[in-house]
Amino acid sequence: MSVIYNRVAYIGLGLIASSMIHASRRAGLQREVAGFARSAETRAIARDDNLCDFVAETAAEAVRDADLVVLCVPVGAMSEVAAEIGPHLKPGCTVSDVGSVKRAVIEGVMPHLPEGVHFIPAHPLAGTEHSGPRSGFAELFENRYTLIVPDGAPDPEAFAKLEQFWTYMGAHVELMDPEHHDLVLMVTSHAPHLIAYTMVGVADDLRRVTDSEVIKYSAAGFRDFTRIAASDPTMWRDVFLNNREATMEILGRFIEELMRLQRAIRKGDGDLLFDYFTRTRAIRRSIIEAGQDTAAPDFGRSHGTAGEGQTQADS
Amino acid sequence: MSVIYNRVAYIGLGLIASSMIHASRRAGLQREVAGFARSAETRAIARDDNLCDFVAETAAEAVRDADLVVLCVPVGAMSEVAAEIGPHLKPGCTVSDVGSVKRAVIEGVMPHLPEGVHFIPAHPLAGTEHSGPRSGFAELFENRYTLIVPDGAPDPEAFAKLEQFWTYMGAHVELMDPEHHDLVLMVTSHAPHLIAYTMVGVADDLRRVTDSEVIKYSAAGFRDFTRIAASDPTMWRDVFLNNREATMEILGRFIEELMRLQRAIRKGDGDLLFDYFTRTRAIRRSIIEAGQDTAAPDFGRSHGTAGEGQTQADS
């Protein structure tokens, strides 16, 4: 037990917030957990499950006396929530978030926070394709990265506490600047998600293959796309709308590359294809060497081992 | 023990052939296993491991007296192998294959087979991202589909034996006609693989994000693409070159869809994105209901449970 904050308030009680609550309680990182969710149903579930010590009826009420406030709402709702809680924040408290894009969140939240409140954005690279207050579990952040993405130099003490908070929840904490964060995540997460969504959409449209066939034979590769494409629609809509330039750029690059391979296939240029596929295979090897995945073939899904699930907050 | 064939010959000794050998031996489906691989190194490994009862120095030698000959070479090499073994096949034997495209294989192999030999193409929808004679294991086909894809009505007795052979190896056997097979697999496997290859290639090209960053944060979604994109380059080159029309069509559809989403993002059309992502999420649910995946979040990779790995023969 090493209490870091007396009271922590979570705004939004989905997969990430509920996982943070389970993880931080297990490590005894806060004395009291307050929570708020916009949906009355979610609040009722949180009360039934004793997810929080105190479930508030408004965000303003939830943040009262909180030493740490974590915004766990979709990126597009951050600004509105910040405006609502701003006047009610405890002087000197820390406000953080778990949003998947950072520049847009900083611009949306900062203006609403009073002097003396420390805003230190963060982004845990962890998640599953499930959502809601009952989808969380204490192990979600173990051996996963949590990026702390401040706009300029954060208050050293406030930063140290937040870093400690995430470290005790099992995460590897790293610092990154907002612009670079948004680009790195676009490449490693946002673009793959958009492309998976598109692939699933195309198959769904393709009429000469029945849906049942697509589903039945999905294990042949397509299934992994559907898992990625099962992520929370609201969250992803907001990610793409709030990281527009990077999305536009990488989509342009992607379409360009795809047309290059398409041309090679049409022309029967086997050498280009072989070289291309050989290069991508080498990247896979480096990922295994970097310890971000195992060389074990991907058989089935084992529940509860070190979280490597993409989607949701993996964004 | 229920011996179906006296002697089975495997041409090509990679992941699928070695898995078939382990699975069929475990079930005692043949008395003798003959094998041939073009690479001397592979033949040496097969001998060291006693993968086969007899490792031949030529394909012609391997098929002598075989009651079943299984072509386990890349699709682009099938025709050449068929030409080589044709004159040496035992009258009345069955020739099958495990190729990922069927129309091209049928056209490449059929002309080289003598009267009285039964050619019954097949395609096991099972595989991992690994290759070679030591990558196989007896469980690979358990609870996976193996499609038997004859060109017209096959000889009833020869068909029944091959169906039984695959069933005893643990597969669910289904019949499909070649054209439909090539379309279904394009949607469920070939296109997802090509798109994963492209995504990995794009990230590799993107210079402002270091390779090490891409690799380090790959668990955020990108990693699953790299696993798909780690499949055997030769095999995939041949798949795309031999299923060209279907590839061209679905790539066109895919680029069209992607540009539609791109436009929606540029215009800030959140409703279109939300609706699109909601629809794809529903497809995911139907796949879980169809028993082709579990609802368990995708954490890590457990080795040895029911094979659901995409890539290689999953094509």
XYZ file of C-alpha atoms in Angstrom:
630
model
C 0.000 0.000 0.000
C 1.365 3.407 -0.964
C -1.333 6.068 -1.090
C -0.532 8.691 -3.729
C -3.805 10.629 -3.836
C -6.425 11.062 -1.151
C -9.294 11.265 -3.630
C -9.364 10.379 -7.318
C -12.329 11.244 -9.545
C -13.030 9.426 -12.803
C -15.232 11.169 -15.368
C -16.520 8.458 -17.653
C -16.711 4.880 -16.349
C -15.885 2.680 -19.336
C -13.193 0.082 -19.977
C -10.237 2.307 -19.103
C -11.709 4.032 -16.041
C -13.010 0.800 -14.531
C -9.666 -0.884 -15.182
C -7.837 2.037 -13.546
C -10.134 1.778 -10.528
C -9.509 -1.959 -10.131
C -5.747 -1.566 -10.648
C -5.328 1.461 -8.350
C -7.469 -0.065 -5.608
C -5.488 -3.290 -5.729
C -2.305 -1.261 -5.235
C -3.953 1.039 -2.658
C -3.016 4.183 -4.581
C -5.977 6.314 -3.418
C -8.128 6.525 -0.284
C -11.344 7.328 -2.108
C -12.713 6.821 -5.621
C -15.366 9.158 -6.983
C -16.973 8.603 -10.346
C -19.435 10.019 -12.824
C -20.856 8.734 -16.094
C -23.253 10.579 -18.367
C -25.489 7.528 -18.725
C -27.817 6.817 -15.788
C -27.558 3.110 -16.597
C -23.775 3.197 -16.241
C -24.063 5.072 -12.948
C -26.533 2.452 -11.686
C -24.177 -0.389 -12.642
C -21.274 1.409 -10.961
C -23.359 1.654 -7.762
C -24.523 -1.971 -7.917
C -20.952 -3.184 -8.381
C -19.450 -0.751 -5.843
C -17.079 0.294 -8.604
C -16.659 3.659 -6.839
C -16.893 4.771 -3.216
C -19.096 7.580 -4.463
C -20.994 7.837 -7.762
C -21.986 11.458 -8.397
C -24.989 12.702 -10.367
C -22.924 15.409 -12.080
C -19.284 15.737 -13.182
C -18.993 18.899 -11.070
C -20.041 16.969 -7.978
C -17.650 14.120 -8.764
C -14.517 16.292 -8.905
C -15.129 18.119 -5.627
C -12.087 17.731 -3.317
C -10.409 15.380 -5.804
C -6.587 15.499 -5.890
C -6.558 13.748 -9.241
C -9.279 13.988 -11.885
C -9.025 11.594 -14.825
C -11.084 12.373 -17.922
C -12.066 9.011 -19.421
C -14.602 10.228 -21.979
C -14.335 10.159 -25.788
C -11.927 12.759 -27.168
C -14.805 14.761 -28.628
C -16.423 15.188 -25.192
C -13.298 16.304 -23.302
C -13.711 20.042 -23.837
C -17.323 20.084 -22.692
C -16.491 18.083 -19.565
C -13.552 20.390 -18.793
C -15.826 23.433 -19.057
C -18.272 21.811 -16.654
C -15.762 20.782 -13.991
C -13.358 23.745 -14.290
C -15.017 25.963 -11.662
C -15.341 23.078 -9.194
C -11.776 21.769 -9.243
C -9.754 21.739 -6.027
C -6.925 24.329 -6.220
C -3.609 22.633 -6.986
C -5.191 19.383 -8.073
C -4.034 17.420 -11.126
C -6.249 16.833 -14.140
C -5.289 14.068 -16.561
C -7.021 12.118 -19.308
C -6.699 8.883 -21.290
C -7.527 10.238 -24.747
C -6.093 8.695 -27.886
C -5.165 11.993 -29.508
C -3.391 14.666 -27.540
C -3.059 17.987 -29.367
C -6.836 18.296 -29.788
C -7.481 17.328 -26.172
C -4.961 19.863 -24.882
C -6.564 22.614 -26.932
C -10.032 21.578 -25.826
C -9.338 21.199 -22.124
C -6.648 23.746 -21.169
C -8.740 26.915 -21.625
C -11.302 25.679 -19.102
C -8.908 24.936 -16.251
C -8.284 27.579 -13.555
C -4.841 28.850 -12.519
C -2.920 26.485 -10.270
C -4.541 23.319 -11.605
C -2.012 20.996 -13.268
C -3.151 19.485 -16.559
C -0.975 16.483 -17.461
C -2.430 14.521 -20.401
C -1.756 10.788 -20.594
C -2.539 7.884 -22.904
C -2.421 4.262 -21.773
C -1.696 1.995 -24.762
C -3.941 -0.737 -23.510
C -7.424 -1.895 -24.262
C -9.693 -4.592 -25.535
C -12.549 -4.610 -28.047
C -15.027 -4.465 -25.149
C -16.560 -1.385 -23.531
C -18.494 -0.334 -20.462
C -18.124 -0.279 -16.652
C -18.026 -4.084 -16.406
C -15.336 -4.587 -19.065
C -12.449 -3.394 -16.872
C -9.911 -5.523 -14.965
C -6.890 -4.755 -12.813
C -4.314 -6.358 -15.149
C -5.109 -4.272 -18.234
C -2.096 -1.967 -17.932
C 0.500 -4.492 -16.863
C 3.605 -4.378 -19.081
C 1.890 -1.924 -21.384
C 3.085 1.597 -22.157
C 1.390 4.644 -20.739
C 2.523 7.785 -22.508
C 2.501 11.022 -20.530
C 2.145 13.826 -23.052
C 2.430 17.269 -21.458
C 2.238 20.520 -23.398
C 5.579 21.911 -22.275
C 7.247 21.118 -18.964
C 4.796 19.876 -16.299
C 4.955 20.703 -12.589
C 7.655 18.315 -11.306
C 5.780 17.169 -8.209
C 2.448 16.699 -9.985
C 4.218 14.843 -12.783
C 6.109 12.581 -10.366
C 2.887 11.588 -8.623
C 1.030 10.792 -11.838
C 3.993 8.813 -13.143
C 4.069 6.866 -9.862
C 0.315 6.285 -10.075
C 0.622 4.662 -13.509
C 3.762 2.747 -12.581
C 2.049 1.160 -9.590
C -0.825 0.128 -11.894
C 1.779 -1.886 -13.810
C 2.448 0.385 -16.788
C 5.749 1.402 -18.362
C 5.593 5.200 -18.333
C 7.193 7.265 -21.099
C 7.223 10.971 -21.975
C 6.299 12.191 -25.453
C 5.371 15.558 -26.939
C 1.814 15.955 -28.269
C 2.607 16.353 -31.973
C 4.882 13.335 -32.040
C 2.385 11.293 -30.035
C -0.355 12.000 -32.536
C 1.877 10.928 -35.429
C 3.241 7.770 -33.797
C -0.216 6.615 -32.769
C -1.597 7.369 -36.203
C 0.909 4.925 -37.656
C 0.759 2.240 -34.991
C -2.935 2.372 -34.158
C -5.270 4.868 -35.833
C -4.491 3.930 -39.425
C -4.625 0.175 -38.748
C -8.031 0.651 -37.150
C -9.414 2.727 -39.992
C -8.147 0.192 -42.500
C -9.643 -2.704 -40.573
C -12.969 -0.873 -40.450
C -12.802 -0.371 -44.194
C -11.952 -3.995 -44.925
C -14.851 -5.230 -42.832
C -17.126 -2.725 -44.522
C -16.067 -3.871 -47.990
C -16.682 -7.527 -47.179
C -20.048 -6.603 -45.741
C -20.957 -4.896 -49.004
C -19.716 -7.665 -51.253
C -22.931 -9.365 -52.229
C -21.709 -12.395 -54.147
C -20.194 -13.712 -50.955
C -22.892 -14.262 -48.382
C -22.409 -12.747 -44.943
C -22.593 -16.239 -43.501
C -19.681 -17.358 -45.674
C -17.609 -14.323 -44.748
C -18.277 -15.086 -41.117
C -17.822 -18.834 -41.406
C -14.413 -18.614 -43.053
C -13.277 -15.497 -41.210
C -10.487 -17.292 -39.357
C -8.476 -17.132 -42.583
C -7.290 -13.610 -41.691
C -10.422 -11.527 -41.914
C -11.378 -12.349 -38.348
C -8.510 -10.339 -36.911
C -9.747 -7.309 -38.835
C -13.214 -7.731 -37.375
C -11.797 -7.797 -33.863
C -10.043 -4.494 -34.499
C -13.150 -3.154 -36.218
C -15.309 -4.021 -33.201
C -13.939 -1.138 -31.149
C -16.126 1.581 -29.717
C -17.585 3.620 -32.619
C -17.886 6.896 -30.707
C -14.333 6.755 -29.518
C -12.984 6.080 -32.992
C -15.134 8.670 -34.725
C -13.641 11.237 -32.356
C -10.095 9.964 -32.857
C -10.236 10.452 -36.606
C -12.032 13.788 -36.484
C -9.496 15.082 -33.953
C -6.344 13.866 -35.660
C -7.407 14.869 -39.133
C -4.162 16.021 -40.764
C -2.189 12.947 -39.734
C -5.081 10.728 -40.818
C -5.289 12.406 -44.212
C -1.556 12.081 -44.744
C -1.227 8.433 -43.870
C -4.361 7.475 -45.796
C -2.871 9.178 -48.828
C 0.334 7.238 -48.365
C -1.574 4.009 -47.844
C -3.707 4.366 -50.964
C -0.567 5.209 -52.953
C 1.188 2.037 -51.755
C -1.879 -0.111 -52.317
C -2.169 1.142 -55.894
C 1.520 0.303 -56.395
C 0.907 -3.299 -55.344
C -2.285 -3.364 -57.408
C -0.309 -2.285 -60.457
C 2.341 -4.930 -59.766
C -0.347 -7.612 -59.570
C -1.970 -6.437 -62.793
C 1.385 -6.436 -64.583
C 2.377 -9.756 -63.028
C 5.479 -8.212 -61.423
C 6.216 -11.068 -59.038
C 9.627 -9.718 -58.019
C 8.174 -6.495 -56.661
C 5.598 -8.455 -54.650
C 8.159 -10.906 -53.329
C 10.555 -8.139 -52.255
C 7.727 -6.188 -50.641
C 6.449 -9.187 -48.664
C 9.973 -10.111 -47.623
C 10.586 -6.634 -46.238
C 7.386 -6.657 -44.173
C 8.284 -10.075 -42.796
C 11.545 -8.626 -41.467
C 9.590 -5.953 -39.578
C 7.649 -8.705 -37.876
C 10.887 -10.275 -36.709
C 12.072 -7.023 -35.142
C 8.808 -6.735 -33.245
C 9.284 -10.201 -31.799
C 12.870 -9.305 -30.906
C 11.613 -6.111 -29.268
C 9.450 -8.285 -27.027
C 6.181 -6.743 -28.223
C 4.851 -10.145 -29.277
C 5.835 -13.783 -29.111
C 6.946 -16.014 -31.947
C 4.239 -18.448 -30.916
C 1.707 -18.858 -33.708
C -1.500 -16.995 -33.063
C -3.772 -19.777 -31.877
C -7.002 -18.749 -30.241
C -7.326 -16.178 -27.545
C -6.249 -16.780 -23.989
C -8.067 -14.590 -21.510
C -6.095 -12.869 -18.780
C -2.480 -13.116 -19.856
C -0.397 -9.983 -20.401
C -2.631 -7.511 -22.203
C -1.743 -7.164 -25.848
C -5.244 -6.532 -27.156
C -5.568 -3.802 -29.723
C -8.563 -1.461 -30.075
C -10.316 0.859 -27.625
C -7.668 2.739 -25.671
C -5.021 1.130 -27.856
C -5.322 4.160 -30.004
C -6.258 -46.836 -36.356
C -8.110 -46.762 -39.658
C -5.744 -46.963 -42.607
C -7.183 -45.113 -45.608
C -4.171 -45.151 -47.943
C -1.290 -47.552 -48.117
C 1.194 -44.929 -49.237
C 0.870 -41.149 -49.226
C 3.406 -38.885 -50.941
C 3.866 -35.239 -50.012
C 5.503 -32.954 -52.566
C 6.775 -29.960 -50.622
C 7.511 -30.360 -46.901
C 6.541 -27.048 -45.329
C 4.075 -26.093 -42.597
C 1.031 -27.767 -44.152
C 2.717 -30.980 -45.350
C 4.535 -31.529 -42.062
C 1.328 -30.866 -40.117
C -0.571 -33.320 -42.345
C 2.122 -35.921 -41.731
C 1.958 -35.499 -37.947
C -1.848 -35.484 -37.944
C -2.296 -38.456 -40.292
C 0.346 -40.526 -38.497
C -1.272 -39.816 -35.145
C -4.549 -41.138 -36.566
C -2.825 -43.969 -38.433
C -4.336 -42.993 -41.776
C -1.497 -44.315 -43.980
C 1.002 -47.137 -43.760
C 3.851 -45.258 -45.391
C 4.778 -41.590 -45.856
C 6.964 -40.556 -48.777
C 8.152 -36.990 -49.188
C 10.102 -34.693 -51.458
C 11.197 -31.073 -51.120
C 13.062 -29.058 -53.728
C 15.550 -27.763 -51.168
C 18.294 -30.182 -50.142
C 18.337 -28.562 -46.716
C 14.647 -29.330 -46.208
C 15.175 -32.928 -47.327
C 18.060 -33.252 -44.859
C 15.910 -31.901 -42.005
C 13.086 -34.279 -42.977
C 15.525 -37.183 -42.797
C 17.053 -36.070 -39.490
C 13.598 -35.701 -37.942
C 12.198 -38.885 -39.520
C 9.382 -36.717 -40.815
C 8.836 -39.256 -43.612
C 9.434 -43.000 -43.905
C 11.148 -42.226 -47.194
C 12.537 -38.901 -48.434
C 13.060 -39.053 -52.189
C 15.609 -37.117 -54.246
C 13.067 -36.319 -56.952
C 9.313 -35.717 -57.033
C 8.959 -38.539 -59.566
C 10.607 -40.960 -57.173
C 8.446 -39.773 -54.278
C 5.106 -40.470 -55.992
C 5.944 -44.004 -57.082
C 3.281 -46.460 -55.823
C 1.569 -43.673 -53.860
C -2.210 -44.013 -53.467
C -2.511 -40.369 -52.519
C -0.197 -37.597 -53.708
C -0.581 -34.202 -52.015
C 0.950 -31.189 -53.727
C 2.092 -28.832 -50.942
C 4.126 -26.404 -53.032
C 3.372 -22.717 -53.768
C 0.541 -22.253 -56.256
C 2.976 -21.013 -58.898
C 4.957 -24.261 -58.775
C 1.994 -26.685 -59.002
C 1.942 -27.002 -62.795
C 5.646 -27.752 -63.077
C 5.448 -30.394 -60.330
C 2.408 -31.978 -61.993
C 4.289 -32.202 -65.303
C 7.185 -33.894 -63.534
C 5.171 -36.492 -61.605
C 2.468 -37.154 -64.215
C 4.226 -40.045 -66.018
C 5.175 -41.704 -62.707
C 1.788 -41.735 -60.983
C 0.233 -45.034 -59.975
C -2.862 -45.753 -62.138
C -6.044 -44.953 -60.234
C -4.299 -42.930 -57.520
C -5.642 -39.672 -56.154
C -3.778 -36.397 -56.555
C -4.757 -33.508 -54.288
C -3.208 -30.202 -53.239
C -3.434 -27.566 -50.512
C -3.201 -24.458 -52.693
C -4.865 -21.201 -51.696
C -6.348 -20.522 -55.129
C -8.107 -23.229 -57.028
C -9.040 -22.294 -60.598
C -5.411 -21.553 -61.498
C -4.198 -24.762 -59.845
C -6.794 -26.867 -61.666
C -5.778 -25.359 -65.007
C -2.102 -25.831 -64.236
C -2.273 -29.403 -62.947
C -5.081 -31.193 -64.836
C -3.415 -31.288 -68.282
C -0.411 -33.156 -66.876
C -2.316 -35.994 -65.202
C -2.859 -39.295 -67.086
C -6.226 -40.961 -67.636
C -7.559 -42.751 -64.559
C -5.813 -40.556 -62.020
C -8.283 -38.657 -59.817
C -7.439 -35.002 -59.228
C -9.380 -33.648 -56.231
C -8.121 -30.195 -55.189
C -8.420 -29.189 -51.534
C -7.621 -26.212 -49.349
C -7.221 -26.459 -45.565
C -8.067 -23.125 -43.950
C -5.404 -23.458 -41.331
C -1.942 -22.106 -40.844
C 0.419 -19.992 -38.823
C 2.893 -17.281 -39.756
C 5.703 -19.845 -39.600
C 7.088 -21.967 -42.432
C 9.288 -24.990 -43.016
C 9.410 -28.713 -42.177
C 9.760 -28.068 -38.441
C 6.810 -25.655 -38.177
C 4.130 -28.350 -38.445
C 2.124 -29.949 -35.625
C -0.675 -32.523 -35.491
C -3.333 -30.150 -34.098
C -3.180 -27.595 -36.904
C -6.364 -28.752 -38.659
C -8.513 -29.461 -35.618
C -11.857 -27.675 -35.838
C -10.722 -25.857 -38.942
C -12.395 -26.044 -42.339
C -10.861 -27.950 -45.201
C -12.554 -27.101 -48.480
C -12.623 -29.769 -51.179
C -12.891 -27.959 -54.493
C -13.331 -30.344 -57.421
C -13.756 -29.211 -61.020
C -17.028 -30.979 -61.671
C -18.163 -34.167 -59.952
C -15.262 -36.169 -58.500
C -15.027 -39.972 -58.457
C -17.255 -40.937 -55.510
C -14.874 -43.457 -53.958
C -11.773 -41.281 -54.331
C -13.696 -38.329 -52.925
C -14.998 -40.332 -49.963
C -11.488 -41.454 -49.041
C -10.002 -37.957 -49.222
C -12.893 -36.553 -47.200
C -12.331 -39.251 -44.590
C -8.588 -38.526 -44.574
C -9.176 -34.851 -43.717
C -11.943 -35.631 -41.253
C -9.665 -37.969 -39.277
C -7.055 -35.207 -39.188
C -9.637 -33.142 -37.308
C -10.945 -30.881 -40.074
C -14.514 -29.942 -40.966
C -14.755 -30.839 -44.653
C -16.932 -28.822 -47.045
C -17.464 -28.859 -50.805
C -17.131 -25.685 -52.875
C -16.766 -24.954 -56.591
C -13.475 -23.382 -57.734
C -14.801 -19.977 -58.824
C -16.719 -19.440 -55.623
C -13.773 -20.638 -53.549
C -11.483 -18.091 -55.139
C -13.946 -15.262 -54.442
C -14.731 -16.243 -50.854
C -11.066 -16.609 -49.989
C -10.238 -13.323 -51.653
C -12.644 -11.599 -49.267
C -11.850 -13.536 -46.108
C -8.128 -13.986 -46.555
C -6.313 -12.693 -49.628
C -7.440 -9.083 -49.405
C -6.831 -8.841 -45.651
C -3.319 -10.138 -46.217
C -2.547 -7.727 -49.041
C -3.858 -4.838 -46.966
C -1.826 -5.873 -43.949
C 1.273 -6.083 -46.122
C 0.563 -2.588 -47.415
C 0.009 -1.108 -43.968
C 3.269 -2.555 -42.694
C 5.027 -1.260 -45.791
C 3.634 2.233 -45.302
C 4.750 2.361 -41.675
C 8.153 1.143 -42.710
C 8.389 3.974 -45.213
C 7.161 6.665 -42.859
C 10.364 8.330 -41.873
C 9.277 10.781 -39.181
C 8.322 7.855 -36.995
C 11.399 5.784 -36.251
C 11.229 2.069 -36.916
C 11.970 1.502 -33.254
C 8.920 3.548 -32.265
C 6.692 1.733 -34.708
C 7.902 -1.544 -33.256
C 7.814 -0.427 -29.636
C 4.209 0.755 -29.760
C 3.016 -1.886 -32.209
C 0.709 -3.543 -29.689
C -1.707 -0.662 -30.285
C -3.139 -2.467 -33.321
C -0.296 -2.423 -35.822
C 1.200 -5.581 -34.370
C -1.653 -7.738 -35.611
C -1.008 -6.467 -39.123
C 2.646 -7.408 -38.843
C 1.721 -10.929 -37.843
C -0.441 -11.279 -40.940
C 2.254 -9.617 -43.029
C 4.872 -12.103 -41.820
C 3.488 -14.908 -43.962
C 5.535 -16.711 -46.571
C 6.391 -14.225 -49.380
C 6.582 -16.810 -52.167
C 3.239 -18.292 -51.284
C 1.542 -14.910 -51.229
C 3.152 -13.637 -54.399
C 1.709 -16.685 -56.162
C -1.706 -16.269 -54.562
C -2.111 -12.730 -55.873
C -0.690 -13.452 -59.301
C -2.991 -16.467 -59.671
C -6.198 -14.863 -58.438
C -5.711 -11.617 -60.311
C -9.243 -10.663 -61.355
C -10.716 -11.139 -57.898
C -7.787 -9.257 -56.370
C -8.195 -6.351 -58.760
C -11.910 -6.143 -58.076
C -11.748 -6.171 -54.299
C -8.803 -3.767 -54.205
C -10.844 -1.363 -56.324
C -13.753 -1.710 -53.918
C -11.467 -1.265 -50.948
C -9.809 1.898 -52.251
C -13.257 3.279 -53.083
C -14.481 2.689 -49.533
C -11.323 4.058 -47.985
C -11.649 7.254 -50.007
C -15.255 7.550 -48.842
C -14.125 7.428 -45.211
C -11.246 9.769 -46.010
C -13.718 12.260 -47.452
C -15.965 11.925 -44.402
C -13.006 12.658 -42.119
C -11.948 15.663 -44.160
C -15.506 17.039 -44.126
C -15.927 16.202 -40.456
C -18.918 13.965 -41.194
C -19.054 12.238 -37.797
C -22.414 10.582 -38.444
C -21.122 8.658 -41.456
C -18.115 7.450 -39.461
C -20.222 6.482 -36.453
C -22.712 4.546 -38.582
C -19.921 2.833 -40.487
C -18.078 1.757 -37.326
C -21.325 0.585 -35.734
C -22.098 -1.635 -38.721
C -18.671 -3.268 -38.661
C -19.011 -3.890 -34.928
C -22.198 -5.864 -35.608
C -20.304 -8.093 -38.050
C -17.862 -8.887 -35.256
C -20.753 -9.994 -33.057
C -22.051 -12.381 -35.712
C -18.612 -13.938 -36.009
C -18.531 -14.594 -32.284
C -22.048 -16.026 -32.483
C -20.933 -18.238 -35.367
C -18.279 -19.671 -33.049
C -15.381 -18.548 -35.240
C -13.835 -16.588 -32.368
C -14.384 -15.996 -28.676
C -15.606 -12.840 -26.995
C -12.523 -12.994 -24.789
C -10.346 -9.934 -25.300
C -7.293 -10.638 -27.404
C -4.549 -10.861 -24.801
C -1.255 -12.334 -25.824
C -0.780 -15.488 -27.780
C -1.289 -18.899 -26.259
C 0.590 -21.607 -28.093
C -1.159 -24.876 -28.860
C -4.847 -24.164 -28.357
C -7.302 -24.582 -31.231
C -5.625 -23.205 -34.330
C -7.068 -19.877 -35.366
C -3.848 -18.401 -36.735
C -4.254 -16.585 -40.011
C -1.640 -16.500 -42.789
C 0.116 -19.264 -44.722
C -2.448 -21.867 -45.683
C -5.149 -19.615 -44.246
C -5.390 -18.146 -47.647
